[in-house]
Amino acid sequence: MKGILGFEYGIVQAPLGPDISGPELVAAVANAGGIGLLRCPDWECPDYLRELIRKTKTLTEKPFGIGVVLAFPHDLNIKTILEEKVAVLQLYWGDCSQELVDDAHFAGVKVIPQVGNVEEARKAVAVGVDAIIVQGREAGGHVIGKDGLFSLLPRVVDLVGERDIPVIAAGGIVDGRGYVAALSLGAQGVCLGTRFVATHESYAHPIYKRKLIEYEKTEYTDVFGRARWPGAPQRVLETPFFDDWRSLPAHENEVNQPIIGRSTIHGVEKEIRRFSGTVPNMTTTGDLESMAMYAGQSVGLIKEILPAGEVVKSLVEEAQALILQKFNNATTT
């Protein structure tokens, strides 16, 4: 399987929020030849961020990246990322400006925005990004677009045309079959979130990981985090808690809800209110069953918690075997 952007493989581990893709997961993916992405905190914390990046560098000599959500304060954080010369700056949910791309390129950092529609992709191409992640509505967590991956992806591939901008597919991809399907539509790489949450190295709480194995259904909703991140729908596991509250009235949000747990997120103690949208990490205590658990539509294909390096390896091997068996046979018969 062909690599992209100087990486061995075109396999991207999504930046899993708020801190689920920590140094251990990112380093494991990088060491296996994939593109591991840390998740930048949603508040300005340049000193902490520098430590996070440097800790990751102690666990891998390979390049890696970091994802920044532009809907939250980020100027000082991005300045730190560029100073630390992280290989990849992944951007989401905001304007990927020409100035930002120029600053990143001056620092030797590649820029990869994640888009949810053709217009966003067109703007990204215009400012000279290095690659584009195309996210379909099947994706877990916060979803910016309304189109399914298989209708959106080839349109962005056509838009990019002959330019040297790899298109990376995201949303509902968990195995070699999804990888090959994305390649057949013109993608040069794939970005996986849920599959990497369900790994040994992910910082997700063991109960959250177990639910990804137990449950098979997800729902696209806006029940969680309405006050903190308005207008940001998400895809979650259909847990009993979600089933009970899926019809939460539009005027309700997390602000006046009871505190159902506590968590340390990026070194900061946080109270978790009902409907806050904070997924449980390793430090989370309280009523975990009532917390948001993000997952993509293909979660039912995930049957076990695996080492992250094995996920990368099996994706490559499954895809190679599929191409050899299915497609080579098809062309010779």
Coordinates of C-alpha atoms in Angstrom, one line a residue:
M1 CA 0.0 0.0 0.0
K2 CA 1.3 3.4 -1.0
G3 CA 2.2 6.0 1.6
I4 CA 1.4 9.7 1.5
L5 CA 3.1 12.9 2.6
G6 CA 6.3 11.1 3.4
F7 CA 4.7 8.6 5.7
E8 CA 5.0 4.8 5.1
Y9 CA 1.2 4.2 4.9
G10 CA -1.8 6.3 4.0
I11 CA -3.5 5.5 7.3
V12 CA -4.4 8.3 9.6
Q13 CA -5.4 8.0 13.2
A14 CA -8.0 10.7 13.8
P15 CA -7.4 13.3 16.6
L16 CA -9.7 11.8 19.2
G17 CA -11.1 14.3 21.7
P18 CA -10.7 15.6 24.2
D19 CA -7.6 13.7 25.0
I20 CA -8.3 10.1 23.9
S21 CA -5.4 10.1 21.3
G22 CA -2.6 10.8 23.7
P23 CA 1.2 10.3 23.3
E24 CA 1.0 6.5 23.7
L25 CA -1.6 6.0 21.0
V26 CA 0.0 8.5 18.6
A27 CA 3.5 7.0 19.0
A28 CA 2.2 3.5 18.5
V29 CA 0.5 4.5 15.2
A30 CA 3.6 6.4 14.1
N31 CA 5.9 3.5 14.9
A32 CA 3.7 1.3 12.8
G33 CA 4.1 3.6 9.8
G34 CA 0.8 5.5 10.1
I35 CA 0.0 9.1 10.7
G36 CA -0.9 9.5 14.4
L37 CA -2.6 12.7 15.5
L38 CA -2.7 14.2 19.0
R39 CA -5.7 16.2 20.0
C40 CA -5.0 19.8 20.9
P41 CA -6.9 21.1 24.0
D42 CA -9.9 23.3 23.4
W43 CA -8.3 26.1 25.3
E44 CA -5.1 28.1 25.1
C45 CA -2.3 26.2 26.9
P46 CA 1.0 26.6 25.0
D47 CA 3.2 25.3 27.9
Y48 CA 1.2 22.2 28.4
L49 CA 0.9 21.6 24.7
R50 CA 4.7 21.8 24.3
E51 CA 5.1 19.2 27.0
L52 CA 2.5 16.9 25.3
I53 CA 4.4 17.1 22.0
R54 CA 7.8 16.5 23.6
K55 CA 6.5 13.5 25.6
T56 CA 5.3 12.0 22.3
K57 CA 8.7 12.6 20.8
T58 CA 10.2 10.5 23.6
L59 CA 8.0 7.6 22.5
T60 CA 8.7 7.7 18.8
E61 CA 11.3 8.9 16.4
K62 CA 8.8 8.9 13.6
P63 CA 6.9 12.0 12.5
F64 CA 3.4 12.6 13.8
G65 CA 0.7 15.4 13.9
I66 CA -1.8 17.2 16.0
G67 CA -5.4 18.1 15.4
V68 CA -6.8 21.6 16.3
V69 CA -10.5 22.5 16.4
L70 CA -10.7 26.1 15.1
A71 CA -14.0 26.7 16.8
F72 CA -12.1 27.1 20.1
P73 CA -9.3 29.5 21.1
H74 CA -6.2 28.3 19.3
D75 CA -3.7 31.1 18.2
L76 CA -1.1 30.5 21.0
N77 CA -1.5 26.7 20.6
I78 CA -0.8 26.8 16.9
K79 CA 2.2 29.1 17.4
T80 CA 3.6 26.4 19.8
I81 CA 2.8 23.6 17.3
L82 CA 4.7 25.4 14.6
E83 CA 7.6 26.2 16.9
E84 CA 7.8 22.5 17.8
K85 CA 7.8 21.6 14.1
V86 CA 5.2 18.8 14.4
A87 CA 5.0 17.1 11.0
V88 CA 1.3 17.6 10.4
L89 CA -1.2 20.3 11.5
Q90 CA -4.8 18.9 11.1
L91 CA -7.5 21.5 11.2
Y92 CA -11.3 21.2 11.7
W93 CA -14.4 23.2 12.1
G94 CA -13.2 26.7 11.0
D95 CA -11.5 28.8 8.3
C96 CA -8.2 27.4 7.1
S97 CA -6.8 30.7 6.1
Q98 CA -4.0 31.5 3.6
E99 CA -2.0 33.1 6.4
L100 CA -2.2 30.0 8.6
V101 CA -1.1 27.7 5.7
D102 CA 1.8 30.1 4.8
D103 CA 2.9 30.2 8.5
A104 CA 2.8 26.4 8.7
H105 CA 4.7 25.9 5.5
F106 CA 7.3 28.4 6.6
A107 CA 7.8 26.3 9.7
G108 CA 8.0 23.1 7.6
V109 CA 4.7 21.8 8.9
K110 CA 2.1 20.2 6.5
V111 CA -1.5 21.4 6.7
I112 CA -4.4 18.9 6.4
P113 CA -7.9 20.3 6.9
Q114 CA -10.9 18.0 7.4
V115 CA -13.9 19.0 5.3
G116 CA -17.6 18.0 5.1
N117 CA -18.6 19.4 1.8
V118 CA -17.3 20.4 -1.6
E119 CA -17.2 24.1 -0.9
E120 CA -14.9 23.6 2.1
A121 CA -12.7 21.4 -0.1
R122 CA -12.6 24.1 -2.8
K123 CA -11.4 26.7 -0.3
A124 CA -8.8 24.4 1.1
V125 CA -7.4 23.7 -2.4
A126 CA -7.3 27.5 -3.0
V127 CA -5.0 28.2 0.0
G128 CA -2.6 25.4 -0.9
V129 CA -3.1 22.8 1.7
D130 CA -1.0 19.6 1.6
A131 CA -3.9 17.1 1.8
I132 CA -7.6 17.0 2.5
I133 CA -9.6 14.7 4.8
V134 CA -13.1 14.2 3.5
Q135 CA -15.5 13.3 6.4
G136 CA -18.7 11.6 5.7
R137 CA -21.8 11.7 7.9
E138 CA -21.0 8.1 9.0
A139 CA -18.2 9.3 11.2
G140 CA -18.3 9.2 15.0
G141 CA -18.0 12.3 17.2
H142 CA -18.7 15.7 15.8
V143 CA -19.7 15.7 12.2
I144 CA -19.6 18.9 10.1
G145 CA -21.2 17.8 6.9
K146 CA -24.5 16.2 5.9
D147 CA -23.3 13.9 3.0
G148 CA -22.4 10.3 3.1
L149 CA -18.7 9.5 2.4
F150 CA -19.3 7.6 -0.8
S151 CA -21.2 10.5 -2.5
L152 CA -18.9 13.2 -1.2
L153 CA -15.5 11.6 -1.7
P154 CA -15.4 11.2 -5.5
R155 CA -16.6 14.8 -5.9
V156 CA -13.7 16.1 -3.9
V157 CA -11.3 13.8 -5.8
D158 CA -12.6 15.3 -9.0
L159 CA -12.3 18.8 -7.6
V160 CA -8.6 18.2 -6.7
G161 CA -7.9 16.7 -10.1
E162 CA -4.3 16.5 -11.1
R163 CA -3.0 18.6 -8.2
D164 CA -0.6 17.0 -5.8
I165 CA -3.1 17.0 -2.9
P166 CA -3.9 13.6 -1.5
V167 CA -7.5 13.1 -0.5
I168 CA -8.1 11.1 2.6
A169 CA -11.4 9.4 3.4
A170 CA -13.0 9.5 6.8
G171 CA -16.2 8.1 8.2
G172 CA -17.2 4.5 8.9
I173 CA -13.9 2.9 7.9
V174 CA -12.7 0.2 10.3
D175 CA -11.1 -2.5 8.1
G176 CA -9.3 -3.4 4.9
R177 CA -12.6 -3.5 3.0
G178 CA -13.3 0.1 3.8
Y179 CA -9.8 1.1 2.9
V180 CA -10.0 -0.6 -0.5
A181 CA -13.5 0.9 -1.1
A182 CA -12.1 4.4 -0.4
L183 CA -9.1 3.8 -2.7
S184 CA -11.4 2.7 -5.5
L185 CA -13.2 6.1 -5.2
G186 CA -10.0 8.0 -5.6
A187 CA -8.8 8.5 -2.1
Q188 CA -5.1 8.0 -1.4
G189 CA -5.5 7.4 2.3
V190 CA -8.0 6.7 5.1
C191 CA -8.6 8.3 8.5
L192 CA -10.0 6.1 11.3
G193 CA -11.4 7.3 14.6
T194 CA -13.6 4.7 16.3
R195 CA -11.3 1.8 15.4
F196 CA -8.4 3.6 17.2
V197 CA -10.5 4.4 20.3
A198 CA -10.9 0.6 20.6
T199 CA -7.1 0.0 21.0
H200 CA -5.0 -0.8 24.0
E201 CA -3.1 2.5 23.8
S202 CA -6.1 4.8 23.5
Y203 CA -6.9 6.9 26.6
A204 CA -10.6 6.0 26.5
H205 CA -12.0 4.5 29.7
P206 CA -12.2 0.7 29.6
I207 CA -16.0 0.9 29.9
Y208 CA -16.2 3.1 26.8
K209 CA -14.0 0.7 24.9
R210 CA -16.1 -2.2 26.0
K211 CA -19.3 -0.5 24.8
L212 CA -17.7 -0.1 21.4
I213 CA -17.6 -3.9 21.3
E214 CA -21.0 -4.5 22.8
Y215 CA -23.1 -2.0 20.8
E216 CA -23.8 -2.0 17.1
K217 CA -26.0 1.0 16.5
T218 CA -25.2 4.7 16.4
E219 CA -27.3 7.8 16.0
Y220 CA -26.7 11.3 14.5
T221 CA -27.9 13.7 17.2
D222 CA -27.4 17.1 18.8
V223 CA -28.3 16.1 22.4
F224 CA -24.7 16.6 23.7
G225 CA -22.7 19.8 24.3
R226 CA -25.3 22.3 23.0
A227 CA -24.0 25.1 25.2
R228 CA -20.3 24.4 24.8
W229 CA -20.2 23.8 21.1
P230 CA -23.5 25.0 19.5
G231 CA -24.4 23.8 16.1
A232 CA -22.0 20.8 16.3
P233 CA -24.1 17.6 15.9
Q234 CA -22.4 14.3 16.7
R235 CA -22.7 10.6 16.1
V236 CA -22.9 8.5 19.3
L237 CA -23.5 5.0 20.4
E238 CA -27.1 4.1 21.0
T239 CA -26.7 3.4 24.7
P240 CA -29.7 3.0 27.1
F241 CA -29.1 6.5 28.4
F242 CA -29.2 8.0 24.9
D243 CA -32.3 6.1 24.0
D244 CA -34.0 7.6 27.1
W245 CA -33.0 11.2 26.2
R246 CA -32.8 11.2 22.4
S247 CA -35.8 13.6 22.2
L248 CA -34.3 16.2 24.5
P249 CA -36.3 19.4 23.9
A250 CA -34.4 22.0 21.8
H251 CA -34.2 24.6 24.6
E252 CA -32.4 22.2 27.0
N253 CA -28.7 21.9 27.3
E254 CA -26.0 20.8 29.8
V255 CA -25.7 24.1 31.7
N256 CA -28.4 23.5 34.3
Q257 CA -28.0 19.7 34.5
P258 CA -26.6 17.8 37.4
I259 CA -22.9 16.9 37.7
I260 CA -22.6 13.2 36.9
G261 CA -18.9 12.7 37.1
R262 CA -15.4 14.2 37.2
S263 CA -12.4 13.9 34.9
T264 CA -8.9 15.1 34.4
I265 CA -8.6 16.4 30.8
H266 CA -5.2 17.5 29.5
G267 CA -4.1 18.0 33.1
V268 CA -7.2 20.1 34.2
E269 CA -9.8 18.9 36.7
K270 CA -13.3 19.1 35.1
E271 CA -16.8 18.5 36.3
I272 CA -18.9 16.6 33.8
R273 CA -22.6 17.6 33.6
R274 CA -25.2 15.5 32.0
F275 CA -25.4 16.1 28.3
S276 CA -22.0 17.8 28.3
G277 CA -20.6 15.6 25.6
T278 CA -17.4 14.8 27.3
V279 CA -16.5 11.1 26.6
P280 CA -15.0 9.2 29.5
N281 CA -11.2 8.9 29.6
M282 CA -9.0 6.8 31.9
T283 CA -9.4 9.2 34.8
T284 CA -13.2 9.7 34.6
T285 CA -15.3 8.7 37.6
G286 CA -19.0 8.9 38.2
D287 CA -22.0 7.7 36.1
L288 CA -20.1 6.7 33.0
E289 CA -23.2 5.0 31.6
S290 CA -24.8 8.4 31.3
M291 CA -22.0 10.1 29.4
A292 CA -21.6 10.6 25.6
M293 CA -19.8 7.8 23.8
Y294 CA -18.9 8.8 20.2
A295 CA -18.7 6.1 17.6
G296 CA -18.9 5.8 13.8
Q297 CA -21.6 3.8 11.9
S298 CA -19.3 0.8 11.3
V299 CA -18.8 0.2 15.0
G300 CA -20.5 -3.1 14.7
L301 CA -17.5 -4.4 12.7
I302 CA -15.2 -3.9 15.7
K303 CA -15.0 -7.1 17.6
E304 CA -12.0 -6.7 19.9
I305 CA -9.6 -4.2 21.5
L306 CA -6.3 -4.5 19.7
P307 CA -2.9 -2.9 19.9
A308 CA -2.8 0.2 17.6
G309 CA 0.1 -1.1 15.6
E310 CA -1.8 -4.2 14.9
V311 CA -4.7 -2.1 13.6
V312 CA -2.4 -0.4 11.1
K313 CA -0.7 -3.7 10.1
S314 CA -4.0 -5.5 9.6
L315 CA -5.5 -2.7 7.5
V316 CA -2.5 -2.8 5.2
E317 CA -2.5 -6.6 4.9
E318 CA -6.3 -7.0 4.5
A319 CA -6.3 -4.3 1.8
Q320 CA -3.4 -5.8 -0.1
A321 CA -5.0 -9.3 0.1
L322 CA -8.3 -8.0 -1.1
I323 CA -6.8 -6.2 -4.1
L324 CA -4.8 -9.3 -5.1
Q325 CA -7.7 -11.7 -4.7
K326 CA -10.8 -9.8 -5.8
F327 CA -9.5 -7.3 -8.3
N328 CA -6.7 -9.2 -10.0
N329 CA -9.1 -12.2 -10.4
A330 CA -11.8 -9.9 -11.8
T331 CA -9.4 -8.5 -14.4
T332 CA -8.3 -12.0 -15.6
T333 CA -11.7 -13.6 -15.9

